[in-house]
Amino acid sequence: ILIVLSSVCLSFGPSVCLFNILITFMATCLFNNVIAESIEISAPTLHKQSNINYRAVTFNRILHYIWPKSMQHVIKNSASLYHSFSQNLNPETELKRYFGARAVLGDQRPRHRNRQFHRSTWMTNPKDSWPRFSRPGISMSLLESKDGIQYFAFEHSREYQQVQFKFLDAVESMDPNNIVALLQLNPYHIDSLLQLSDVCRIQEDQEMARDLIERALYSFECAFHPLFSLTSGTCRLDYLRPENRAFYLALYKHMMFLEKRGCPRTALEYCRLILSLDPDSDPLCMLLLIDFLMLRSREYQSLLQLYQDWEEHKNLSQLPNFAFSTALCHFHLSQQEDMDLDESQKYRHKADQMLQNALIMFPGVLIPLLDLCSVQPDATVSSHAFFGPRSQIGQPPALAELTALYVGRTYNLWREAAVMLWLEECVKEVLRQVDASNPLVEDCQNKRKQRYQSAPRNIHRHVLLSEIKEATSNLPLEVTTQPVMGFDPLPPLDSVMSYTRPERQNVGASNESTLSLFFRSLLPNFNLQVSLLEEVARAGQELNQEVNRLMVAMRDMLANIRFQEPPREDNPYRDEEEWD
């Protein structure tokens, strides 16, 4: 009907052109609504089958990680935190800004002859050296759409479940050769790629480790649901489901490779992506990392906006990383040359105030920070009771874990001469307030005693993944004495299992080979009887050359082996058309 009205309007000439445009616009909107409803109806109706628990996870009171209903409007108002552009997920975009397209791409020319067909993806660029891709048995389904938020879940086919069981057997054997053999037959098995990447990284083969993670991300992206978006900020994946966790871990490991590669802006986009997948529970604790990446990429206004939007409901000022990073952010803004003098002084005054408050609230940060910066503190500072050894010994366990994590991660940001001079001025002012018996000092001391007694599980998980030795040494015994696997560190206690592993006979540690014992000692949670410690040490010394030979053979196998390709179909573009 609208199209007929539009045609009639055109017959009357340009005098009703505006009305014609309005009719066309209404028709377009109506068409889009019909298409959207059709997609919603045709999507897999898994609402009834889903037993997913969407309740907000209540965390330890020290961090107040509780999302009240009023937090929903904060998410909508700060949607820019989650939303990003797809091209920003490609590190080449950032490298081109730094060095230019010619330096990044070189003389690359597209080669169409004998070129494998790859689906277009955003997170990684498939390489010709990779084996031909065939669906490994991973798919994604839409569970529910509610209040503009879409909840998805990865699913494993029967065949993939059998491969997963074999992978768990290979991990328990503690022999990387078994994982390599499994990967030969299943070149896109996710957990095998993640676990083997860790082995390569331990042996300092960063290139191979990064390549395996990229292959895992490519396999995930080829399994995306048509409605799943990386950049909208409205798609959720519940970490309680084991099938979803590997995607989180692959994104995290890829993000850390990007940060070490010198692409902090791209790493920040992946940090936002991980946070957007489950902002309620934040299973990998991206709030302990996002401030660092924003400072590294000089996204100062974005950091202040995040702090302003979430402080009231998340109490970000109670986290040492936000208390110090927001102060450092204000200082850098005050140093910008193109800023008005009054505005610069306003930022500097705010920076001084926030840093002094951070030092009063978290005095245990100062001395370890100066030690890592190779700065000798003044005698009046190191000998003062407020910043002296008592500030370290008297810290609650959770606070010691958080402060060590922040210091070990961000100490390089404080090494600048101007920053160190500013820190020195604020430390002197804090000591003056302490000696003057400022009521704020006693108030912060009482807060430290009442809070930070025990950290929630997601913080321990973040510390394990960070591999920052200053922080991992502060993990509690209940974490270090339990098995921790790299492909699923500290799984949630209330996991939602869609399938279970068949029971098998356990093999005792006494039957382990020397090589298996050595690889167990590489795990962060390794704990063995004292009587066997010397045996482990001898095993490490004797098998050092054997491990190196194993890594060389593994790299050669992954680089040179030719996987058997499935027969090509008549339509080579079929994978591009299929998307379910």
Coordinates of N, CA and C in Angstrom, one line a residue, residues 361-499:
M361 N 44.7 5.8 51.6 CA 43.8 4.6 51.6 C 44.7 3.3 51.4
F362 N 45.7 3.4 50.6 CA 46.5 2.2 50.2 C 48.0 2.6 50.4
P363 N 48.4 2.7 51.6 CA 49.8 3.1 51.9 C 50.8 2.0 51.5
G364 N 50.3 0.7 51.4 CA 51.2 -0.4 51.0 C 51.6 -0.4 49.6
V365 N 51.1 0.5 48.8 CA 51.5 0.5 47.4 C 52.9 1.2 47.2
L366 N 53.2 2.2 48.0 CA 54.3 3.1 47.7 C 55.7 2.4 47.7
I367 N 56.1 1.7 48.7 CA 57.4 1.2 48.8 C 57.6 0.1 47.7
P368 N 56.7 -0.9 47.5 CA 56.9 -1.8 46.4 C 57.0 -1.1 45.0
L369 N 56.2 -0.1 44.8 CA 56.2 0.7 43.6 C 57.6 1.3 43.4
L370 N 58.2 2.0 44.4 CA 59.5 2.6 44.3 C 60.6 1.5 44.1
D371 N 60.4 0.4 44.7 CA 61.4 -0.7 44.5 C 61.5 -1.2 43.0
L372 N 60.3 -1.4 42.4 CA 60.3 -1.8 41.0 C 60.7 -0.7 40.1
C373 N 60.5 0.5 40.5 CA 61.0 1.7 39.7 C 62.5 2.0 39.9
S374 N 63.1 1.2 40.8 CA 64.6 1.4 41.1 C 64.8 2.8 41.7
V375 N 63.9 3.2 42.6 CA 64.0 4.5 43.2 C 64.2 4.3 44.7
Q376 N 65.2 4.9 45.3 CA 65.5 4.8 46.7 C 64.7 5.8 47.4
P377 N 63.7 5.4 48.3 CA 62.9 6.4 49.0 C 63.7 7.2 50.0
D378 N 63.3 8.4 50.3 CA 63.9 9.2 51.3 C 63.8 8.5 52.7
A379 N 64.8 8.8 53.5 CA 64.8 8.2 54.8 C 63.6 8.5 55.7
T380 N 63.1 9.7 55.5 CA 61.9 10.1 56.3 C 60.7 9.4 55.9
V381 N 60.7 8.9 54.6 CA 59.6 8.1 54.1 C 59.7 6.6 54.5
S382 N 60.8 6.0 54.3 CA 61.0 4.6 54.6 C 61.0 4.3 56.0
S383 N 61.4 5.2 56.9 CA 61.4 5.0 58.3 C 60.1 5.4 59.0
H384 N 59.2 6.0 58.3 CA 58.0 6.5 58.9 C 57.0 5.2 59.1
A385 N 56.3 5.2 60.2 CA 55.5 4.1 60.5 C 54.3 3.9 59.4
F386 N 53.9 5.0 58.8 CA 52.8 4.9 57.9 C 53.2 4.2 56.6
F387 N 54.4 4.5 56.0 CA 54.8 3.9 54.8 C 55.8 2.8 55.0
G388 N 56.3 2.5 56.2 CA 57.3 1.6 56.5 C 56.8 0.1 56.4
P389 N 57.6 -0.8 56.9 CA 57.3 -2.2 56.8 C 55.9 -2.6 57.4
R390 N 55.5 -1.8 58.4 CA 54.2 -2.1 59.0 C 53.1 -2.0 58.0
S391 N 53.2 -1.1 57.1 CA 52.1 -0.9 56.1 C 52.0 -2.2 55.2
Q392 N 53.1 -2.9 55.0 CA 53.1 -4.2 54.2 C 52.5 -5.3 55.1
I393 N 53.1 -5.4 56.3 CA 52.7 -6.6 57.1 C 51.2 -6.5 57.6
G394 N 50.7 -5.3 57.8 CA 49.4 -5.2 58.3 C 48.3 -5.2 57.3
Q395 N 48.6 -5.5 56.0 CA 47.6 -5.5 55.0 C 46.7 -6.7 55.1
P396 N 45.4 -6.6 54.9 CA 44.6 -7.8 54.8 C 45.0 -8.6 53.5
P397 N 44.7 -9.9 53.5 CA 45.2 -10.8 52.4 C 44.7 -10.3 51.0
A398 N 43.4 -10.0 50.9 CA 42.9 -9.6 49.6 C 43.5 -8.3 49.2
L399 N 43.7 -7.4 50.1 CA 44.3 -6.1 49.7 C 45.8 -6.3 49.3
A400 N 46.5 -7.1 49.9 CA 47.9 -7.4 49.5 C 47.9 -8.0 48.1
E401 N 46.9 -8.8 47.8 CA 46.8 -9.4 46.4 C 46.5 -8.3 45.4
L402 N 45.6 -7.4 45.7 CA 45.3 -6.3 44.8 C 46.4 -5.3 44.6
T403 N 47.0 -4.9 45.6 CA 48.1 -3.9 45.5 C 49.3 -4.5 44.8
A404 N 49.6 -5.8 45.1 CA 50.7 -6.4 44.4 C 50.4 -6.6 42.9
L405 N 49.2 -6.8 42.5 CA 48.8 -6.9 41.1 C 49.0 -5.6 40.4
Y406 N 48.5 -4.5 41.1 CA 48.6 -3.2 40.5 C 50.1 -2.8 40.3
V407 N 50.9 -2.9 41.3 CA 52.3 -2.5 41.3 C 53.0 -3.3 40.2
G408 N 52.8 -4.6 40.2 CA 53.6 -5.4 39.2 C 53.2 -5.1 37.8
R409 N 52.0 -4.7 37.6 CA 51.5 -4.4 36.2 C 51.8 -3.0 35.7
T410 N 51.8 -2.0 36.6 CA 51.8 -0.6 36.1 C 53.0 0.2 36.5
Y411 N 54.0 -0.5 37.1 CA 55.1 0.3 37.6 C 55.9 1.1 36.6
N412 N 55.9 0.6 35.3 CA 56.5 1.3 34.2 C 55.9 2.6 33.9
L413 N 54.6 2.8 34.2 CA 53.9 4.0 34.0 C 54.3 5.1 35.0
W414 N 54.9 4.7 36.1 CA 55.3 5.7 37.1 C 56.8 6.1 37.0
R415 N 57.5 5.5 36.0 CA 58.9 5.8 36.0 C 59.3 7.1 35.3
E416 N 58.4 7.8 34.7 CA 58.7 9.1 34.1 C 59.2 10.0 35.2
A417 N 60.1 10.9 34.8 CA 60.7 11.8 35.8 C 59.7 12.8 36.3
A418 N 58.8 13.3 35.4 CA 57.8 14.3 35.9 C 56.8 13.6 36.8
V419 N 56.4 12.3 36.5 CA 55.5 11.6 37.4 C 56.1 11.3 38.7
M420 N 57.4 11.0 38.7 CA 58.1 10.7 40.0 C 58.2 11.9 40.9
L421 N 58.5 13.1 40.3 CA 58.5 14.3 41.1 C 57.2 14.6 41.7
W422 N 56.1 14.4 40.9 CA 54.8 14.7 41.4 C 54.4 13.7 42.5
L423 N 54.8 12.4 42.4 CA 54.6 11.5 43.4 C 55.3 11.9 44.7
E424 N 56.5 12.4 44.6 CA 57.3 12.8 45.8 C 56.6 13.9 46.5
E425 N 56.1 14.9 45.8 CA 55.4 16.0 46.4 C 54.2 15.5 47.2
C426 N 53.4 14.6 46.6 CA 52.2 14.1 47.2 C 52.5 13.3 48.5
V427 N 53.6 12.5 48.4 CA 54.0 11.7 49.6 C 54.3 12.6 50.7
K428 N 55.0 13.7 50.5 CA 55.4 14.7 51.6 C 54.1 15.3 52.2
E429 N 53.1 15.6 51.3 CA 51.9 16.2 51.8 C 51.1 15.1 52.7
V430 N 51.2 13.9 52.2 CA 50.5 12.8 53.0 C 51.1 12.6 54.4
L431 N 52.4 12.6 54.4 CA 53.1 12.5 55.7 C 52.7 13.7 56.6
R432 N 52.6 14.9 56.1 CA 52.2 16.0 56.9 C 50.8 15.8 57.5
Q433 N 49.9 15.3 56.6 CA 48.5 15.0 57.1 C 48.5 13.9 58.2
V434 N 49.3 12.9 58.0 CA 49.4 11.8 59.0 C 49.9 12.4 60.3
D435 N 51.0 13.1 60.3 CA 51.5 13.7 61.5 C 50.6 14.7 62.2
A436 N 49.7 15.3 61.4 CA 48.7 16.3 61.9 C 47.5 15.6 62.4
S437 N 47.4 14.2 62.4 CA 46.3 13.4 62.8 C 45.0 13.8 62.0
N438 N 45.1 13.8 60.7 CA 44.0 14.0 59.9 C 42.9 12.9 60.1
P439 N 41.7 13.2 60.4 CA 40.7 12.2 60.6 C 40.5 11.2 59.5
L440 N 40.8 11.6 58.2 CA 40.7 10.8 57.1 C 41.7 9.6 57.2
V441 N 42.8 9.8 57.8 CA 43.8 8.7 58.0 C 43.2 7.5 58.8
E442 N 42.6 7.9 60.0 CA 42.0 6.9 60.8 C 40.8 6.2 60.2
D443 N 40.0 7.0 59.4 CA 38.9 6.5 58.7 C 39.3 5.4 57.7
C444 N 40.3 5.7 56.9 CA 40.8 4.8 55.9 C 41.4 3.5 56.6
Q445 N 42.0 3.7 57.7 CA 42.6 2.5 58.4 C 41.5 1.6 58.9
N446 N 40.4 2.1 59.4 CA 39.2 1.3 59.8 C 38.6 0.6 58.6
K447 N 38.6 1.3 57.4 CA 38.0 0.6 56.2 C 38.9 -0.5 55.8
R448 N 40.2 -0.4 55.9 CA 41.1 -1.5 55.5 C 40.9 -2.7 56.4
K449 N 40.6 -2.5 57.7 CA 40.4 -3.6 58.6 C 39.1 -4.3 58.4
Q450 N 38.1 -3.6 58.0 CA 36.8 -4.1 57.9 C 36.6 -4.8 56.5
R451 N 37.3 -4.3 55.5 CA 37.1 -4.8 54.2 C 38.4 -5.6 53.8
Y452 N 38.3 -6.1 52.6 CA 39.5 -6.8 52.0 C 40.0 -8.0 52.7
Q453 N 39.0 -8.7 53.4 CA 39.4 -9.9 54.1 C 39.6 -11.1 53.2
S454 N 38.8 -11.2 52.2 CA 38.9 -12.3 51.2 C 38.4 -11.9 49.9
A455 N 39.2 -12.2 48.9 CA 38.8 -11.8 47.5 C 37.9 -12.8 46.8
P456 N 37.0 -12.4 46.0 CA 36.2 -13.3 45.3 C 37.0 -14.1 44.3
R457 N 36.3 -15.2 43.8 CA 37.0 -16.2 42.9 C 37.5 -15.6 41.6
N458 N 36.8 -14.6 41.1 CA 37.2 -14.1 39.8 C 38.5 -13.3 39.9
I459 N 38.7 -12.7 41.1 CA 40.0 -12.0 41.2 C 41.2 -13.0 41.3
H460 N 41.0 -14.1 42.0 CA 42.0 -15.1 42.0 C 42.3 -15.6 40.6
R461 N 41.2 -15.8 39.8 CA 41.4 -16.2 38.4 C 42.1 -15.2 37.6
H462 N 41.9 -13.9 37.8 CA 42.6 -12.9 37.1 C 44.1 -12.9 37.4
V463 N 44.4 -13.1 38.7 CA 45.8 -13.1 39.1 C 46.5 -14.3 38.5
L464 N 45.9 -15.4 38.5 CA 46.5 -16.6 37.8 C 46.8 -16.3 36.4
L465 N 45.8 -15.7 35.7 CA 46.0 -15.5 34.2 C 47.1 -14.4 34.0
S466 N 47.2 -13.4 34.9 CA 48.1 -12.4 34.7 C 49.6 -12.8 34.8
E467 N 49.8 -13.9 35.6 CA 51.2 -14.4 35.8 C 52.2 -13.4 36.3
I468 N 51.7 -12.4 37.0 CA 52.5 -11.4 37.7 C 53.0 -12.0 39.0
K469 N 54.3 -12.2 39.1 CA 54.8 -13.0 40.2 C 54.6 -12.3 41.5
E470 N 54.5 -10.9 41.5 CA 54.3 -10.2 42.8 C 52.9 -10.5 43.3
A471 N 51.9 -10.8 42.4 CA 50.6 -11.0 42.8 C 50.3 -12.5 43.1
T472 N 50.9 -13.4 42.2 CA 50.6 -14.8 42.4 C 51.2 -15.3 43.8
S473 N 52.3 -14.6 44.3 CA 52.8 -15.0 45.5 C 51.9 -14.7 46.7
N474 N 50.9 -13.9 46.5 CA 49.9 -13.5 47.5 C 48.6 -14.3 47.4
L475 N 48.5 -15.3 46.5 CA 47.3 -16.1 46.5 C 47.2 -16.9 47.7
P476 N 45.9 -17.1 48.2 CA 45.7 -17.9 49.4 C 45.9 -19.3 49.2
L477 N 46.1 -20.1 50.2 CA 46.3 -21.5 50.1 C 45.2 -22.3 49.5
E478 N 44.0 -21.9 49.7 CA 42.9 -22.6 49.0 C 42.9 -22.5 47.5
V479 N 43.7 -21.6 47.0 CA 43.8 -21.5 45.5 C 45.1 -22.3 45.1
T480 N 46.2 -22.1 45.8 CA 47.5 -22.7 45.4 C 47.5 -24.2 45.6
T481 N 46.6 -24.7 46.5 CA 46.7 -26.2 46.8 C 45.7 -27.0 46.0
Q482 N 44.9 -26.4 45.1 CA 44.0 -27.1 44.3 C 44.4 -27.1 42.9
P483 N 44.0 -28.1 42.1 CA 44.4 -28.2 40.7 C 44.0 -27.0 39.9
V484 N 44.9 -26.5 39.1 CA 44.6 -25.3 38.3 C 45.1 -25.7 36.9
M485 N 44.2 -25.7 35.9 CA 44.5 -26.1 34.5 C 44.4 -24.8 33.7
G486 N 45.4 -24.7 32.8 CA 45.4 -23.4 32.0 C 44.2 -23.3 31.1
F487 N 43.6 -24.4 30.6 CA 42.5 -24.2 29.7 C 41.2 -23.9 30.5
D488 N 41.2 -24.0 31.8 CA 40.0 -23.6 32.6 C 40.4 -23.3 34.0
P489 N 41.0 -22.2 34.2 CA 41.5 -21.9 35.6 C 40.4 -21.5 36.5
L490 N 40.4 -22.1 37.7 CA 39.4 -21.9 38.7 C 38.0 -21.8 38.2
P491 N 37.4 -22.9 37.7 CA 36.1 -22.8 37.1 C 35.1 -22.5 38.2
P492 N 34.0 -21.8 37.8 CA 32.9 -21.4 38.8 C 32.4 -22.7 39.6
L493 N 32.1 -22.5 40.8 CA 31.6 -23.6 41.6 C 30.2 -24.0 41.3
D494 N 29.4 -23.1 40.6 CA 28.1 -23.4 40.2 C 28.0 -23.5 38.7
S495 N 28.9 -24.2 38.1 CA 28.9 -24.3 36.6 C 27.6 -25.0 36.1
V496 N 27.3 -24.6 34.9 CA 26.1 -25.2 34.2 C 26.7 -26.2 33.2
M497 N 26.6 -27.5 33.5 CA 27.2 -28.5 32.6 C 26.1 -29.1 31.6
S498 N 26.5 -29.1 30.4 CA 25.6 -29.6 29.4 C 25.9 -31.1 29.1
Y499 N 27.1 -31.5 29.4 CA 27.5 -32.9 29.2 C 28.7 -33.2 30.2

